[in-house]
Amino acid sequence: NFGDRFYFGFSSFANLRQNCHKTTAVIAAVPDNRLLLESDLEDASHVPDALRRMLHVMAEAKGWSVEHTAAITKANARRFYESGLVRHNTTTRPTDIQPNPPVKVSSRAG
């Protein structure tokens, strides 16, 4: 069944640039158990704000509370990562994101 392998991820960076009305209509049409929240940002310091912004848009589009939307997208993300559809060694998992990633320092003089 191909439908079990499809999830739909939304981010403020990619989906709220233009025509937000279209984005909310698409979110409303996505099955609840296939909705994912993404950041699509390179700078981890901006991720929490970007996720919150998209979370609020999703909640409004679905007619849910922000708390319910967070619970649904968290459960979906967990199911997505546990499904084996993603190779964990090449993808950052949501639980791996840190506000300030550690910096590796070489002990060898150059």
Short mmCIF file of N, CA, C and O in Angstrom, two decimals:
data_model
loop_
_atom_site.label_atom_id
_atom_site.label_comp_id
_atom_site.label_asym_id
_atom_site.label_seq_id
_atom_site.Cartn_x
_atom_site.Cartn_y
_atom_site.Cartn_z
N ASN A 1 0.85 -1.18 0.00
CA ASN A 1 0.00 0.00 0.00
C ASN A 1 0.89 1.25 0.00
O ASN A 1 1.58 1.51 0.97
N PHE A 2 0.88 1.98 -1.09
CA PHE A 2 1.72 3.17 -1.20
C PHE A 2 1.29 4.27 -0.25
O PHE A 2 2.12 5.05 0.21
N GLY A 3 0.03 4.38 0.08
CA GLY A 3 -0.46 5.43 0.95
C GLY A 3 0.17 5.42 2.33
O GLY A 3 0.30 6.47 2.96
N ASP A 4 0.59 4.26 2.79
CA ASP A 4 1.21 4.15 4.10
C ASP A 4 2.61 4.75 4.12
O ASP A 4 3.18 4.94 5.18
N ARG A 5 3.16 5.05 2.95
CA ARG A 5 4.52 5.58 2.88
C ARG A 5 4.57 7.08 2.63
O ARG A 5 5.64 7.65 2.54
N PHE A 6 3.44 7.73 2.53
CA PHE A 6 3.42 9.17 2.23
C PHE A 6 3.08 9.99 3.46
O PHE A 6 2.12 9.72 4.17
N TYR A 7 3.91 10.98 3.71
CA TYR A 7 3.68 11.97 4.76
C TYR A 7 3.83 13.34 4.10
O TYR A 7 4.48 13.47 3.07
N PHE A 8 3.23 14.35 4.69
CA PHE A 8 3.26 15.70 4.13
C PHE A 8 3.83 16.65 5.17
O PHE A 8 3.23 16.86 6.22
N GLY A 9 5.01 17.18 4.89
CA GLY A 9 5.68 18.08 5.81
C GLY A 9 5.51 19.53 5.39
O GLY A 9 5.56 19.85 4.20
N PHE A 10 5.29 20.40 6.36
CA PHE A 10 5.10 21.83 6.11
C PHE A 10 6.05 22.63 6.99
O PHE A 10 6.25 22.31 8.15
N SER A 11 6.60 23.69 6.41
CA SER A 11 7.49 24.57 7.16
C SER A 11 7.14 26.02 6.82
O SER A 11 6.69 26.32 5.72
N SER A 12 7.36 26.90 7.79
CA SER A 12 7.10 28.32 7.53
C SER A 12 8.04 28.84 6.46
O SER A 12 7.66 29.67 5.64
N PHE A 13 9.27 28.35 6.43
CA PHE A 13 10.25 28.81 5.44
C PHE A 13 9.79 28.51 4.02
O PHE A 13 9.85 29.37 3.14
N ALA A 14 9.32 27.30 3.77
CA ALA A 14 8.95 26.90 2.42
C ALA A 14 7.49 27.18 2.08
O ALA A 14 7.18 27.49 0.93
N ASN A 15 6.60 27.08 3.05
CA ASN A 15 5.18 27.12 2.75
C ASN A 15 4.47 28.43 3.07
O ASN A 15 3.31 28.58 2.71
N LEU A 16 5.13 29.35 3.74
CA LEU A 16 4.44 30.60 4.09
C LEU A 16 5.03 31.81 3.39
O LEU A 16 4.76 32.94 3.77
N ARG A 17 5.81 31.59 2.37
CA ARG A 17 6.40 32.70 1.64
C ARG A 17 5.34 33.48 0.86
O ARG A 17 5.30 34.69 0.89
N GLN A 18 4.52 32.77 0.14
CA GLN A 18 3.47 33.38 -0.66
C GLN A 18 2.22 32.52 -0.59
O GLN A 18 2.28 31.32 -0.36
N ASN A 19 1.08 33.15 -0.79
CA ASN A 19 -0.20 32.45 -0.91
C ASN A 19 -0.47 31.52 0.27
O ASN A 19 -0.69 30.33 0.11
N CYS A 20 -0.44 32.08 1.46
CA CYS A 20 -0.68 31.31 2.68
C CYS A 20 -2.07 30.67 2.65
O CYS A 20 -2.28 29.61 3.22
N HIS A 21 -3.01 31.31 1.98
CA HIS A 21 -4.36 30.76 1.88
C HIS A 21 -4.34 29.38 1.23
O HIS A 21 -5.01 28.45 1.67
N LYS A 22 -3.53 29.23 0.19
CA LYS A 22 -3.40 27.94 -0.49
C LYS A 22 -2.78 26.91 0.47
O LYS A 22 -3.22 25.76 0.52
N THR A 23 -1.76 27.32 1.21
CA THR A 23 -1.10 26.41 2.15
C THR A 23 -2.07 25.91 3.20
O THR A 23 -2.11 24.71 3.50
N THR A 24 -2.87 26.79 3.77
CA THR A 24 -3.82 26.36 4.81
C THR A 24 -4.87 25.42 4.22
O THR A 24 -5.29 24.48 4.90
N ALA A 25 -5.27 25.65 2.98
CA ALA A 25 -6.24 24.75 2.34
C ALA A 25 -5.64 23.36 2.13
O ALA A 25 -6.32 22.34 2.33
N VAL A 26 -4.37 23.32 1.76
CA VAL A 26 -3.69 22.03 1.57
C VAL A 26 -3.55 21.31 2.91
O VAL A 26 -3.82 20.11 3.01
N ILE A 27 -3.13 22.04 3.94
CA ILE A 27 -3.00 21.44 5.27
C ILE A 27 -4.33 20.85 5.73
O ILE A 27 -4.39 19.75 6.25
N ALA A 28 -5.39 21.60 5.52
CA ALA A 28 -6.72 21.13 5.93
C ALA A 28 -7.10 19.82 5.23
O ALA A 28 -7.81 18.99 5.80
N ALA A 29 -6.61 19.63 4.00
CA ALA A 29 -6.95 18.44 3.23
C ALA A 29 -6.08 17.22 3.54
O ALA A 29 -6.45 16.10 3.22
N VAL A 30 -4.94 17.44 4.17
CA VAL A 30 -4.03 16.33 4.48
C VAL A 30 -4.62 15.47 5.59
O VAL A 30 -5.10 16.00 6.60
N PRO A 31 -4.59 14.15 5.43
CA PRO A 31 -5.06 13.28 6.52
C PRO A 31 -4.30 13.57 7.81
O PRO A 31 -3.08 13.78 7.79
N ASP A 32 -5.01 13.59 8.92
CA ASP A 32 -4.41 13.94 10.21
C ASP A 32 -3.18 13.12 10.54
O ASP A 32 -2.22 13.64 11.10
N ASN A 33 -3.19 11.85 10.20
CA ASN A 33 -2.08 10.96 10.56
C ASN A 33 -0.90 11.03 9.59
O ASN A 33 0.04 10.25 9.69
N ARG A 34 -0.93 11.98 8.65
CA ARG A 34 0.15 12.14 7.67
C ARG A 34 0.77 13.53 7.69
O ARG A 34 1.57 13.88 6.85
N LEU A 35 0.42 14.32 8.67
CA LEU A 35 0.86 15.71 8.77
C LEU A 35 2.14 15.82 9.59
O LEU A 35 2.22 15.31 10.71
N LEU A 36 3.17 16.45 9.01
CA LEU A 36 4.44 16.64 9.71
C LEU A 36 4.80 18.12 9.76
O LEU A 36 4.48 18.88 8.85
N LEU A 37 5.49 18.48 10.80
CA LEU A 37 5.98 19.84 11.02
C LEU A 37 7.48 19.84 10.73
O LEU A 37 8.21 19.00 11.23
N GLU A 38 7.94 20.80 9.90
CA GLU A 38 9.36 20.89 9.55
C GLU A 38 9.85 22.32 9.73
O GLU A 38 9.06 23.25 9.80
N SER A 39 11.17 22.47 9.77
CA SER A 39 11.73 23.82 9.86
C SER A 39 12.37 24.25 8.54
O SER A 39 12.27 25.39 8.15
N ASP A 40 13.06 23.34 7.87
CA ASP A 40 13.78 23.64 6.62
C ASP A 40 14.79 24.77 6.77
O ASP A 40 15.03 25.53 5.83
N LEU A 41 15.36 24.90 7.94
CA LEU A 41 16.34 25.96 8.19
C LEU A 41 17.72 25.38 8.40
O LEU A 41 17.87 24.30 8.96
N GLU A 42 18.72 26.12 8.00
CA GLU A 42 20.10 25.71 8.23
C GLU A 42 20.59 26.18 9.59
O GLU A 42 21.42 25.54 10.21
N ASP A 43 20.10 27.32 10.04
CA ASP A 43 20.53 27.91 11.31
C ASP A 43 19.62 27.41 12.43
O ASP A 43 18.47 27.81 12.53
N ALA A 44 20.13 26.53 13.25
CA ALA A 44 19.33 25.91 14.31
C ALA A 44 18.80 26.91 15.33
O ALA A 44 17.81 26.64 16.01
N SER A 45 19.41 28.08 15.44
CA SER A 45 18.94 29.06 16.41
C SER A 45 17.56 29.62 16.05
O SER A 45 16.86 30.14 16.92
N HIS A 46 17.15 29.49 14.79
CA HIS A 46 15.85 30.00 14.36
C HIS A 46 14.77 28.92 14.31
O HIS A 46 13.60 29.22 14.05
N VAL A 47 15.15 27.68 14.55
CA VAL A 47 14.21 26.56 14.42
C VAL A 47 13.02 26.66 15.38
O VAL A 47 11.88 26.50 14.94
N PRO A 48 13.20 26.92 16.67
CA PRO A 48 12.04 26.96 17.56
C PRO A 48 10.96 27.96 17.12
O PRO A 48 9.77 27.62 17.10
N ASP A 49 11.37 29.16 16.72
CA ASP A 49 10.39 30.15 16.26
C ASP A 49 9.70 29.72 14.97
O ASP A 49 8.49 29.91 14.81
N ALA A 50 10.46 29.15 14.05
CA ALA A 50 9.89 28.69 12.79
C ALA A 50 8.88 27.56 13.01
O ALA A 50 7.81 27.54 12.40
N LEU A 51 9.22 26.64 13.92
CA LEU A 51 8.30 25.54 14.21
C LEU A 51 7.02 26.05 14.88
O LEU A 51 5.92 25.61 14.54
N ARG A 52 7.18 26.99 15.81
CA ARG A 52 6.00 27.56 16.47
C ARG A 52 5.08 28.26 15.48
O ARG A 52 3.87 28.13 15.54
N ARG A 53 5.68 29.01 14.57
CA ARG A 53 4.88 29.73 13.58
C ARG A 53 4.07 28.75 12.73
O ARG A 53 2.87 28.92 12.52
N MET A 54 4.72 27.70 12.24
CA MET A 54 4.02 26.72 11.41
C MET A 54 3.01 25.93 12.22
O MET A 54 1.93 25.60 11.72
N LEU A 55 3.32 25.67 13.47
CA LEU A 55 2.40 24.95 14.35
C LEU A 55 1.09 25.73 14.49
O LEU A 55 0.00 25.15 14.41
N HIS A 56 1.18 27.04 14.64
CA HIS A 56 -0.02 27.87 14.76
C HIS A 56 -0.82 27.88 13.46
O HIS A 56 -2.06 27.83 13.49
N VAL A 57 -0.14 27.92 12.33
CA VAL A 57 -0.83 27.88 11.04
C VAL A 57 -1.54 26.54 10.87
O VAL A 57 -2.70 26.50 10.44
N MET A 58 -0.86 25.45 11.22
CA MET A 58 -1.48 24.13 11.12
C MET A 58 -2.71 24.02 12.02
O MET A 58 -3.75 23.50 11.61
N ALA A 59 -2.57 24.51 13.24
CA ALA A 59 -3.69 24.44 14.19
C ALA A 59 -4.91 25.19 13.64
O ALA A 59 -6.04 24.68 13.68
N GLU A 60 -4.67 26.36 13.11
CA GLU A 60 -5.77 27.15 12.56
C GLU A 60 -6.39 26.45 11.35
O GLU A 60 -7.61 26.39 11.21
N ALA A 61 -5.55 25.90 10.47
CA ALA A 61 -6.05 25.23 9.26
C ALA A 61 -6.89 24.00 9.60
O ALA A 61 -7.87 23.71 8.92
N LYS A 62 -6.49 23.29 10.64
CA LYS A 62 -7.20 22.07 11.04
C LYS A 62 -8.35 22.34 12.01
O LYS A 62 -9.16 21.45 12.27
N GLY A 63 -8.38 23.54 12.60
CA GLY A 63 -9.40 23.84 13.60
C GLY A 63 -9.10 23.18 14.93
O GLY A 63 -10.02 22.85 15.69
N TRP A 64 -7.83 22.98 15.22
CA TRP A 64 -7.38 22.34 16.45
C TRP A 64 -6.74 23.36 17.37
O TRP A 64 -6.35 24.44 16.94
N SER A 65 -6.55 22.96 18.61
CA SER A 65 -5.75 23.77 19.53
C SER A 65 -4.28 23.57 19.16
O SER A 65 -3.91 22.57 18.51
N VAL A 66 -3.44 24.49 19.58
CA VAL A 66 -2.01 24.37 19.33
C VAL A 66 -1.47 23.12 20.03
O VAL A 66 -0.65 22.38 19.47
N GLU A 67 -1.94 22.86 21.24
CA GLU A 67 -1.49 21.68 22.00
C GLU A 67 -1.85 20.38 21.29
O GLU A 67 -1.04 19.47 21.21
N HIS A 68 -3.07 20.32 20.76
CA HIS A 68 -3.51 19.11 20.04
C HIS A 68 -2.67 18.94 18.76
O HIS A 68 -2.25 17.82 18.43
N THR A 69 -2.42 20.03 18.07
CA THR A 69 -1.61 19.99 16.84
C THR A 69 -0.20 19.50 17.14
O THR A 69 0.35 18.68 16.41
N ALA A 70 0.37 19.99 18.24
CA ALA A 70 1.71 19.55 18.64
C ALA A 70 1.71 18.05 18.94
O ALA A 70 2.64 17.33 18.54
N ALA A 71 0.70 17.57 19.62
CA ALA A 71 0.62 16.14 19.96
C ALA A 71 0.47 15.28 18.70
O ALA A 71 1.12 14.23 18.57
N ILE A 72 -0.36 15.72 17.78
CA ILE A 72 -0.58 14.97 16.54
C ILE A 72 0.69 14.92 15.70
O ILE A 72 1.11 13.86 15.23
N THR A 73 1.34 16.07 15.50
CA THR A 73 2.54 16.09 14.66
C THR A 73 3.70 15.34 15.32
O THR A 73 4.52 14.73 14.64
N LYS A 74 3.76 15.36 16.65
CA LYS A 74 4.80 14.60 17.35
C LYS A 74 4.59 13.11 17.15
O LYS A 74 5.53 12.37 16.85
N ALA A 75 3.35 12.65 17.29
CA ALA A 75 3.04 11.23 17.09
C ALA A 75 3.32 10.82 15.65
O ALA A 75 3.86 9.73 15.40
N ASN A 76 2.97 11.68 14.71
CA ASN A 76 3.23 11.38 13.30
C ASN A 76 4.73 11.30 13.01
O ASN A 76 5.18 10.42 12.29
N ALA A 77 5.51 12.24 13.58
CA ALA A 77 6.96 12.23 13.37
C ALA A 77 7.57 10.96 13.94
O ALA A 77 8.42 10.33 13.31
N ARG A 78 7.11 10.59 15.11
CA ARG A 78 7.62 9.35 15.73
C ARG A 78 7.32 8.15 14.84
O ARG A 78 8.20 7.32 14.57
N ARG A 79 6.10 8.07 14.35
CA ARG A 79 5.70 6.95 13.48
C ARG A 79 6.51 6.98 12.18
O ARG A 79 6.95 5.94 11.69
N PHE A 80 6.73 8.16 11.64
CA PHE A 80 7.51 8.30 10.41
C PHE A 80 8.93 7.79 10.60
O PHE A 80 9.44 7.01 9.80
N TYR A 81 9.58 8.22 11.67
CA TYR A 81 10.97 7.80 11.90
C TYR A 81 11.07 6.33 12.27
O TYR A 81 12.06 5.67 11.95
N GLU A 82 10.07 5.80 12.93
CA GLU A 82 10.09 4.38 13.30
C GLU A 82 9.69 3.47 12.14
O GLU A 82 9.90 2.27 12.21
N SER A 83 9.16 4.04 11.07
CA SER A 83 8.67 3.25 9.93
C SER A 83 9.80 2.66 9.09
O SER A 83 9.57 1.74 8.32
N GLY A 84 10.99 3.20 9.22
CA GLY A 84 12.10 2.74 8.39
C GLY A 84 12.16 3.44 7.04
O GLY A 84 13.00 3.11 6.21
N LEU A 85 11.28 4.41 6.80
CA LEU A 85 11.29 5.15 5.54
C LEU A 85 12.44 6.14 5.46
O LEU A 85 12.80 6.60 4.40
N VAL A 86 13.04 6.44 6.60
CA VAL A 86 14.13 7.41 6.68
C VAL A 86 15.37 6.70 7.19
O VAL A 86 15.29 5.93 8.13
N ARG A 87 16.50 7.00 6.59
CA ARG A 87 17.77 6.46 7.07
C ARG A 87 18.28 7.42 8.13
O ARG A 87 18.64 8.55 7.83
N HIS A 88 18.30 6.97 9.37
CA HIS A 88 18.67 7.84 10.48
C HIS A 88 20.10 8.35 10.40
O HIS A 88 20.41 9.40 10.91
N ASN A 89 20.98 7.63 9.74
CA ASN A 89 22.37 8.09 9.68
C ASN A 89 22.57 9.24 8.70
O ASN A 89 23.60 9.88 8.71
N THR A 90 21.59 9.55 7.86
CA THR A 90 21.73 10.66 6.91
C THR A 90 20.73 11.78 7.18
O THR A 90 20.73 12.77 6.49
N THR A 91 19.88 11.62 8.18
CA THR A 91 18.85 12.61 8.45
C THR A 91 18.87 12.99 9.92
O THR A 91 19.01 12.14 10.78
N THR A 92 18.74 14.26 10.21
CA THR A 92 18.66 14.70 11.60
C THR A 92 17.25 14.45 12.10
O THR A 92 16.29 14.91 11.49
N ARG A 93 17.13 13.73 13.18
CA ARG A 93 15.83 13.47 13.78
C ARG A 93 15.44 14.67 14.64
O ARG A 93 16.30 15.36 15.16
N PRO A 94 14.13 14.93 14.83
CA PRO A 94 13.71 16.08 15.63
C PRO A 94 14.31 16.10 17.02
O PRO A 94 14.65 17.15 17.54
N THR A 95 14.51 14.94 17.63
CA THR A 95 15.06 14.89 18.98
C THR A 95 16.55 15.17 19.01
O THR A 95 17.12 15.40 20.06
N ASP A 96 17.20 15.16 17.83
CA ASP A 96 18.63 15.41 17.75
C ASP A 96 18.98 16.89 17.63
O ASP A 96 20.13 17.27 17.75
N ILE A 97 18.00 17.73 17.35
CA ILE A 97 18.26 19.14 17.13
C ILE A 97 18.56 19.82 18.45
O ILE A 97 17.83 19.69 19.42
N GLN A 98 19.67 20.54 18.50
CA GLN A 98 20.07 21.28 19.68
C GLN A 98 20.11 22.76 19.33
O GLN A 98 20.50 23.12 18.22
N PRO A 99 19.71 23.64 20.27
CA PRO A 99 19.73 25.07 19.97
C PRO A 99 21.11 25.57 19.57
O PRO A 99 21.26 26.38 18.68
N ASN A 100 22.14 25.09 20.22
CA ASN A 100 23.52 25.49 19.90
C ASN A 100 24.34 24.21 19.73
O ASN A 100 24.82 23.66 20.70
N PRO A 101 24.47 23.73 18.48
CA PRO A 101 25.19 22.49 18.26
C PRO A 101 26.63 22.57 18.80
O PRO A 101 27.26 23.61 18.71
N PRO A 102 27.13 21.47 19.38
CA PRO A 102 28.50 21.48 19.87
C PRO A 102 29.49 21.65 18.74
O PRO A 102 29.25 21.20 17.63
N VAL A 103 30.58 22.29 19.03
CA VAL A 103 31.63 22.50 18.04
C VAL A 103 32.77 21.55 18.37
O VAL A 103 33.24 21.49 19.50
N LYS A 104 33.22 20.79 17.36
CA LYS A 104 34.33 19.88 17.56
C LYS A 104 35.63 20.65 17.33
O LYS A 104 35.79 21.36 16.35
N VAL A 105 36.53 20.49 18.26
CA VAL A 105 37.82 21.18 18.17
C VAL A 105 38.90 20.11 18.06
O VAL A 105 38.96 19.20 18.86
N SER A 106 39.74 20.27 17.06
CA SER A 106 40.82 19.32 16.85
C SER A 106 41.93 19.57 17.88
O SER A 106 42.28 20.72 18.16
N SER A 107 42.45 18.49 18.43
CA SER A 107 43.53 18.63 19.40
C SER A 107 44.90 18.68 18.73
O SER A 107 45.90 18.94 19.35
N ARG A 108 44.94 18.41 17.41
CA ARG A 108 46.21 18.44 16.68
C ARG A 108 46.50 19.85 16.17
O ARG A 108 45.62 20.54 15.68
N ALA A 109 47.72 20.26 16.33
CA ALA A 109 48.13 21.56 15.80
C ALA A 109 48.36 21.41 14.30
O ALA A 109 48.89 20.42 13.85
N GLY A 110 47.97 22.44 13.56
CA GLY A 110 47.95 22.32 12.17
C GLY A 110 49.06 22.64 11.35
O GLY A 110 49.37 22.48 10.31
#
